[in-house]
CSV table of C-alpha atoms in Angstrom, one decimal:
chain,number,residue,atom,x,y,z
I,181,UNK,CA,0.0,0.0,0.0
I,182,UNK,CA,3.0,2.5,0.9
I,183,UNK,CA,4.7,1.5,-2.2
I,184,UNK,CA,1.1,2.2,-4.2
I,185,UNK,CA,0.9,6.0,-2.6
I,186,UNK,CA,4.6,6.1,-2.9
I,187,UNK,CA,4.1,6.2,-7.0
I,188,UNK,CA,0.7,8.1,-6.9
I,189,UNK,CA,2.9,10.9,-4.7
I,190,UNK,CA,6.2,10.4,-7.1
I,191,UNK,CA,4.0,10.7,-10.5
I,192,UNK,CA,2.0,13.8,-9.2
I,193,UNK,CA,5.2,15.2,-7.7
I,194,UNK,CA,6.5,14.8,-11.5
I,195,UNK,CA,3.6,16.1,-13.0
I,196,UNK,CA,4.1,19.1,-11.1
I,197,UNK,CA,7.3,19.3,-12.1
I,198,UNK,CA,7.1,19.0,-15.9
I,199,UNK,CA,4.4,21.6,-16.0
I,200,UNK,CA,6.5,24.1,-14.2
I,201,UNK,CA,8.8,24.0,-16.6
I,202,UNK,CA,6.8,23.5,-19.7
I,203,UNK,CA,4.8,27.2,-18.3
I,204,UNK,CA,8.0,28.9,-18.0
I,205,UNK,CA,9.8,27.4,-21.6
I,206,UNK,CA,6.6,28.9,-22.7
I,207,UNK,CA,7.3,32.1,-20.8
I,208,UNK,CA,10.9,32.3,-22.1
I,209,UNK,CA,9.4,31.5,-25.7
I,210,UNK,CA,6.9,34.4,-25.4
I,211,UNK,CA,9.3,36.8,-24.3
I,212,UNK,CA,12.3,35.9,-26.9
I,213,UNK,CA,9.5,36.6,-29.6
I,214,UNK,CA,8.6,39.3,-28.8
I,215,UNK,CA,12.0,40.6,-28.4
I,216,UNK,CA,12.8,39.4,-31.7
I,217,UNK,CA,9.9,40.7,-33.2
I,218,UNK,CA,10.3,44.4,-31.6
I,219,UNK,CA,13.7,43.9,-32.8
I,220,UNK,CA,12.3,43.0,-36.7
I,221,UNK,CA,10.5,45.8,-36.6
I,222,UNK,CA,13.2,48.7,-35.6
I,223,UNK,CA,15.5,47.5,-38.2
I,224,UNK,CA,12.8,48.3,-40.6
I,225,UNK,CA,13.4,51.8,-39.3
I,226,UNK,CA,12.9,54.0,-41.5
I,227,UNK,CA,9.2,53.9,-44.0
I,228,UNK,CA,9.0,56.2,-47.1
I,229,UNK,CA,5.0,56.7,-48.0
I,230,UNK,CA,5.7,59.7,-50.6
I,231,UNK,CA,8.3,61.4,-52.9
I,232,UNK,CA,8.5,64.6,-53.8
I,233,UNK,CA,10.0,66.5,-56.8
I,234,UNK,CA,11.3,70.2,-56.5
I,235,UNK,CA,12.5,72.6,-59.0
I,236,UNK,CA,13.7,75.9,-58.0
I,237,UNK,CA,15.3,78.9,-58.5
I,238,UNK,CA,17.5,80.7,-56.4
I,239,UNK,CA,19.4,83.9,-56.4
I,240,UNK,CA,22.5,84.1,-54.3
I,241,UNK,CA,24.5,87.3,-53.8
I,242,UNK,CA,26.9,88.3,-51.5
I,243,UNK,CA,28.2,91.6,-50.9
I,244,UNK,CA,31.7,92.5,-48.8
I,245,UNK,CA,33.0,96.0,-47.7
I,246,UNK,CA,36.7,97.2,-47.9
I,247,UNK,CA,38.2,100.2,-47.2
I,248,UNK,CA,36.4,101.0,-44.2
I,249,UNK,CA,33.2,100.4,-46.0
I,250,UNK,CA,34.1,102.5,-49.2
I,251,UNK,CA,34.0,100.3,-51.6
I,252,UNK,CA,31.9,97.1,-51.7
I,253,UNK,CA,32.5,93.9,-53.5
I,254,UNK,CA,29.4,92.0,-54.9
I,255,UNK,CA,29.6,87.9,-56.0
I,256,UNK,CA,26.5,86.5,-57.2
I,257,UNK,CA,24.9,83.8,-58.7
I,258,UNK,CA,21.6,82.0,-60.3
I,259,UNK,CA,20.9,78.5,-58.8
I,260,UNK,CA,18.6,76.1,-60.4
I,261,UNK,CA,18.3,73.5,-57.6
I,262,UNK,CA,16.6,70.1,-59.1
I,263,UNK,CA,15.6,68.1,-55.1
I,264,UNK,CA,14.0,64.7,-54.6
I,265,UNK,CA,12.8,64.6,-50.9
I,266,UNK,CA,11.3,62.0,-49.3
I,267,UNK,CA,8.5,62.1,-46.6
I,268,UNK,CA,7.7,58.9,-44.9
I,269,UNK,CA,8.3,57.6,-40.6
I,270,UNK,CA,11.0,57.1,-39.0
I,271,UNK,CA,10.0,53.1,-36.6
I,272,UNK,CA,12.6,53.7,-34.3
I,273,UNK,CA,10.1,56.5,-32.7
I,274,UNK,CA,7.1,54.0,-32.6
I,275,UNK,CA,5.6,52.9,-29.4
I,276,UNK,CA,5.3,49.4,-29.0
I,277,UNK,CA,5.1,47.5,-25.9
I,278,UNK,CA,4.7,43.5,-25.9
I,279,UNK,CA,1.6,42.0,-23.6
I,280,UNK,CA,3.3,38.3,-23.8
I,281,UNK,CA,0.4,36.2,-22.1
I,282,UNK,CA,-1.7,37.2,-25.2
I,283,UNK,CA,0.9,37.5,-28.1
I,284,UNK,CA,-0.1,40.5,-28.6
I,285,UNK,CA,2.0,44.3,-29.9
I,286,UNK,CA,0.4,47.2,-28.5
I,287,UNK,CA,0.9,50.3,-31.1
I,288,UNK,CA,0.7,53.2,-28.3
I,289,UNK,CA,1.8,55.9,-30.5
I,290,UNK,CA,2.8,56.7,-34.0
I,291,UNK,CA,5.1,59.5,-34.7
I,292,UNK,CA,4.6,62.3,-37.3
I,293,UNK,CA,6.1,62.2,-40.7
I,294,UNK,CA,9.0,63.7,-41.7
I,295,UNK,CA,11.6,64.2,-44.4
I,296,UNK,CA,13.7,60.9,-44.4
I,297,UNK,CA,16.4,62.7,-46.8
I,298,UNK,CA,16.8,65.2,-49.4
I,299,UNK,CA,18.7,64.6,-52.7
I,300,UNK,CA,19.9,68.3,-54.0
I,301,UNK,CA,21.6,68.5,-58.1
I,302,UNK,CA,22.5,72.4,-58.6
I,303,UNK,CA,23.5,73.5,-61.8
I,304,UNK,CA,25.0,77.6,-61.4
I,305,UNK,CA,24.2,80.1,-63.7
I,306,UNK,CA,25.2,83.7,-64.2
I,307,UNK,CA,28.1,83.4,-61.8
I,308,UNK,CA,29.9,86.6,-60.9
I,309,UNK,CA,33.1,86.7,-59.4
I,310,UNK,CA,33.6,90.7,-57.0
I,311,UNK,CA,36.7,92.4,-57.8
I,312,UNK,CA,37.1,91.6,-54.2
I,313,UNK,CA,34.7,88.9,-53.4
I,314,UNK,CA,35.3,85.8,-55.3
I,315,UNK,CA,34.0,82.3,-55.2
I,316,UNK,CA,35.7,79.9,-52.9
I,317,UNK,CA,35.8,76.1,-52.3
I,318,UNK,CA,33.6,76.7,-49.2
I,319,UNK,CA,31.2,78.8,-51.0
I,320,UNK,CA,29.7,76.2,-52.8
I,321,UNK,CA,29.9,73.9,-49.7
I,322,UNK,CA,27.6,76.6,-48.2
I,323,UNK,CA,25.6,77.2,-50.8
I,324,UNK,CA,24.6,73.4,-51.2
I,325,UNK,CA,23.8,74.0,-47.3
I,326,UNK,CA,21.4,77.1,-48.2
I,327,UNK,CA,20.1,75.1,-51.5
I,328,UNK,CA,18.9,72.0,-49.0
I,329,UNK,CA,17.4,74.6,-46.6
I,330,UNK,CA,15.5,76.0,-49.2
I,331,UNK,CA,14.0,73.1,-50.4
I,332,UNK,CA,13.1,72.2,-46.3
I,333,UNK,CA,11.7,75.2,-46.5
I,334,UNK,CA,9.2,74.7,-49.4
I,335,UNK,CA,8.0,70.7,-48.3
I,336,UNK,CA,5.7,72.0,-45.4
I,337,UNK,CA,3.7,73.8,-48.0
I,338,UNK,CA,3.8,71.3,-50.7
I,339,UNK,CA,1.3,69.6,-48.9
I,340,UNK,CA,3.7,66.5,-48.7
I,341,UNK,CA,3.0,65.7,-45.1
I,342,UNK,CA,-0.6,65.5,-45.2
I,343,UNK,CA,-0.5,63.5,-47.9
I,344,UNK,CA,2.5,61.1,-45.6
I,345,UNK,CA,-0.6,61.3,-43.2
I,346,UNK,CA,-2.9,59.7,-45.5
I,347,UNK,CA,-0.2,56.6,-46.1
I,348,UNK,CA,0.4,56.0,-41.9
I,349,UNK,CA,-2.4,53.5,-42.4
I,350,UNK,CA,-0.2,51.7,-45.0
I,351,UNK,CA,2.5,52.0,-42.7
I,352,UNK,CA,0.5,50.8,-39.6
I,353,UNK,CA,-0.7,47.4,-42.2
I,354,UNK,CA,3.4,47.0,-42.8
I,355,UNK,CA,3.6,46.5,-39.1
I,356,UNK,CA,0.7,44.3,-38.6
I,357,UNK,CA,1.7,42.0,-41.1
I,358,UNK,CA,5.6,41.6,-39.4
I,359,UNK,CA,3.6,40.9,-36.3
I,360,UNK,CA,1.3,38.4,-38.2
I,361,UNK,CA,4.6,36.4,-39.4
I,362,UNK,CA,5.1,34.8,-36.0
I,363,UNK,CA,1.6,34.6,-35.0
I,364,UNK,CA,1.0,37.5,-33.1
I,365,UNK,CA,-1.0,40.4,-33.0
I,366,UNK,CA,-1.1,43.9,-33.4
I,367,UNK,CA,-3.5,45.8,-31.2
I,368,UNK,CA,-3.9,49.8,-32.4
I,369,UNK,CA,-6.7,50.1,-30.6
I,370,UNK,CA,-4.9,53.0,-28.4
I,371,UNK,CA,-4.3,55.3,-32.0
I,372,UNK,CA,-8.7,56.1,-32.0
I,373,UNK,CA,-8.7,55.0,-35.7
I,374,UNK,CA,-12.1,55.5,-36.9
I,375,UNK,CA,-13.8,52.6,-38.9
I,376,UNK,CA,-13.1,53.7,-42.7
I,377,UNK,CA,-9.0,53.9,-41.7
I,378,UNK,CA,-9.8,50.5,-39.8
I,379,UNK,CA,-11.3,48.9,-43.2
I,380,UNK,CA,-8.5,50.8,-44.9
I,381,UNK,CA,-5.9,48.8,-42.9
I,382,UNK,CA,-7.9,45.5,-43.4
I,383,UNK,CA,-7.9,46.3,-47.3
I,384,UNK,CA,-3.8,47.7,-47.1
I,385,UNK,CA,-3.0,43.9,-45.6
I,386,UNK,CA,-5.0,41.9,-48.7
């Protein structure tokens, strides 16, 4: 009879046992992917929803004084700055945060679009050397500089970022469907989408 109770007590004693550690290899499991996952998805980093083409022109001109302000000295030149910029998000500033019981990535907050990069080709035209004032090496360095600035300057009215804006919800699908591919899910619940950019994001993963 002891010996009888002795296995009842050794095989529930090992039943115990094993499911310990079959409910934390399961916890390690869950917790390596979703660090792996968090991981996949910031070395996506950097999402570009929209291009954008510029073409402008731009006067330069830049005037010294010598002889105690006697005499100036004017160099000058016509810029036709060709740009390709590039509007999209930037992962790394996502907000995710992984609920492991439930496999599932909580989106918490999605940053803002912004230019990505800016490709600049200048071509110079009706360049004028001063008599005192002439075009240096580090003129042109600075006048790339200037030409990239100008072209920052022109993207917020371009309407560029609202239509970025438009494209998150492609974005957000991108995510969801790096979550899918290990059998989680993406919960978004927290960014108030309304149900047209909901079915949008249900149509963007088809």
């Amino acid at each position: 009879m002891e010996i009888f109770i002795g296995l009842i007590v050794g095989i529930l004693v090992s039943m115990v046992v094993l499911w310990f550690f079959q409910k934390k290899r399961a916890k390690v499991k869950a917790h390596t992917q979703s660090v792996i996952l968090l991981d996949k998805i910031k070395k996506v980093y950097k999402f570009i929803t929209v291009e954008g083409d510029f073409a402008e022109i731009y006067h330069y001109e830049n005037t010294k004084d010598r002889f105690l302000s006697l005499i100036s000295s004017k160099k000058k030149a016509l810029i036709v700055i060709n740009a390709k910029a590039q509007i999209g998000y930037d992962f790394s500033k996502v907000s995710l945060q992984a609920n492991e019981k439930q496999k599932t990535i909580v989106l918490g907050a999605f940053p803002q679009p912004e230019v990505l990069s800016i490709q600049t080709d200048l071509n110079y035209y009706d360049k004028k050397d001063g008599m005192f004032n002439k075009f240096e090496a580090s003129d042109l360095t600075e006048l790339n500089k200037e030409a990239k600035q100008h072209i920052l300057d022109k993207i917020p009215e371009s309407g560029l970022f609202q239509v970025a804006q438009k494209e998150a919800l492609e974005a957000i699908a991108l995510i969801e469907n790096i979550v899918q591919t290990i059998g989680w899910k993406l919960d978004y619940s927290a960014l108030e989408l309304d149900d047209t950019a909901a079915k949008l994001i249900d149509k963007t993963k088809q």
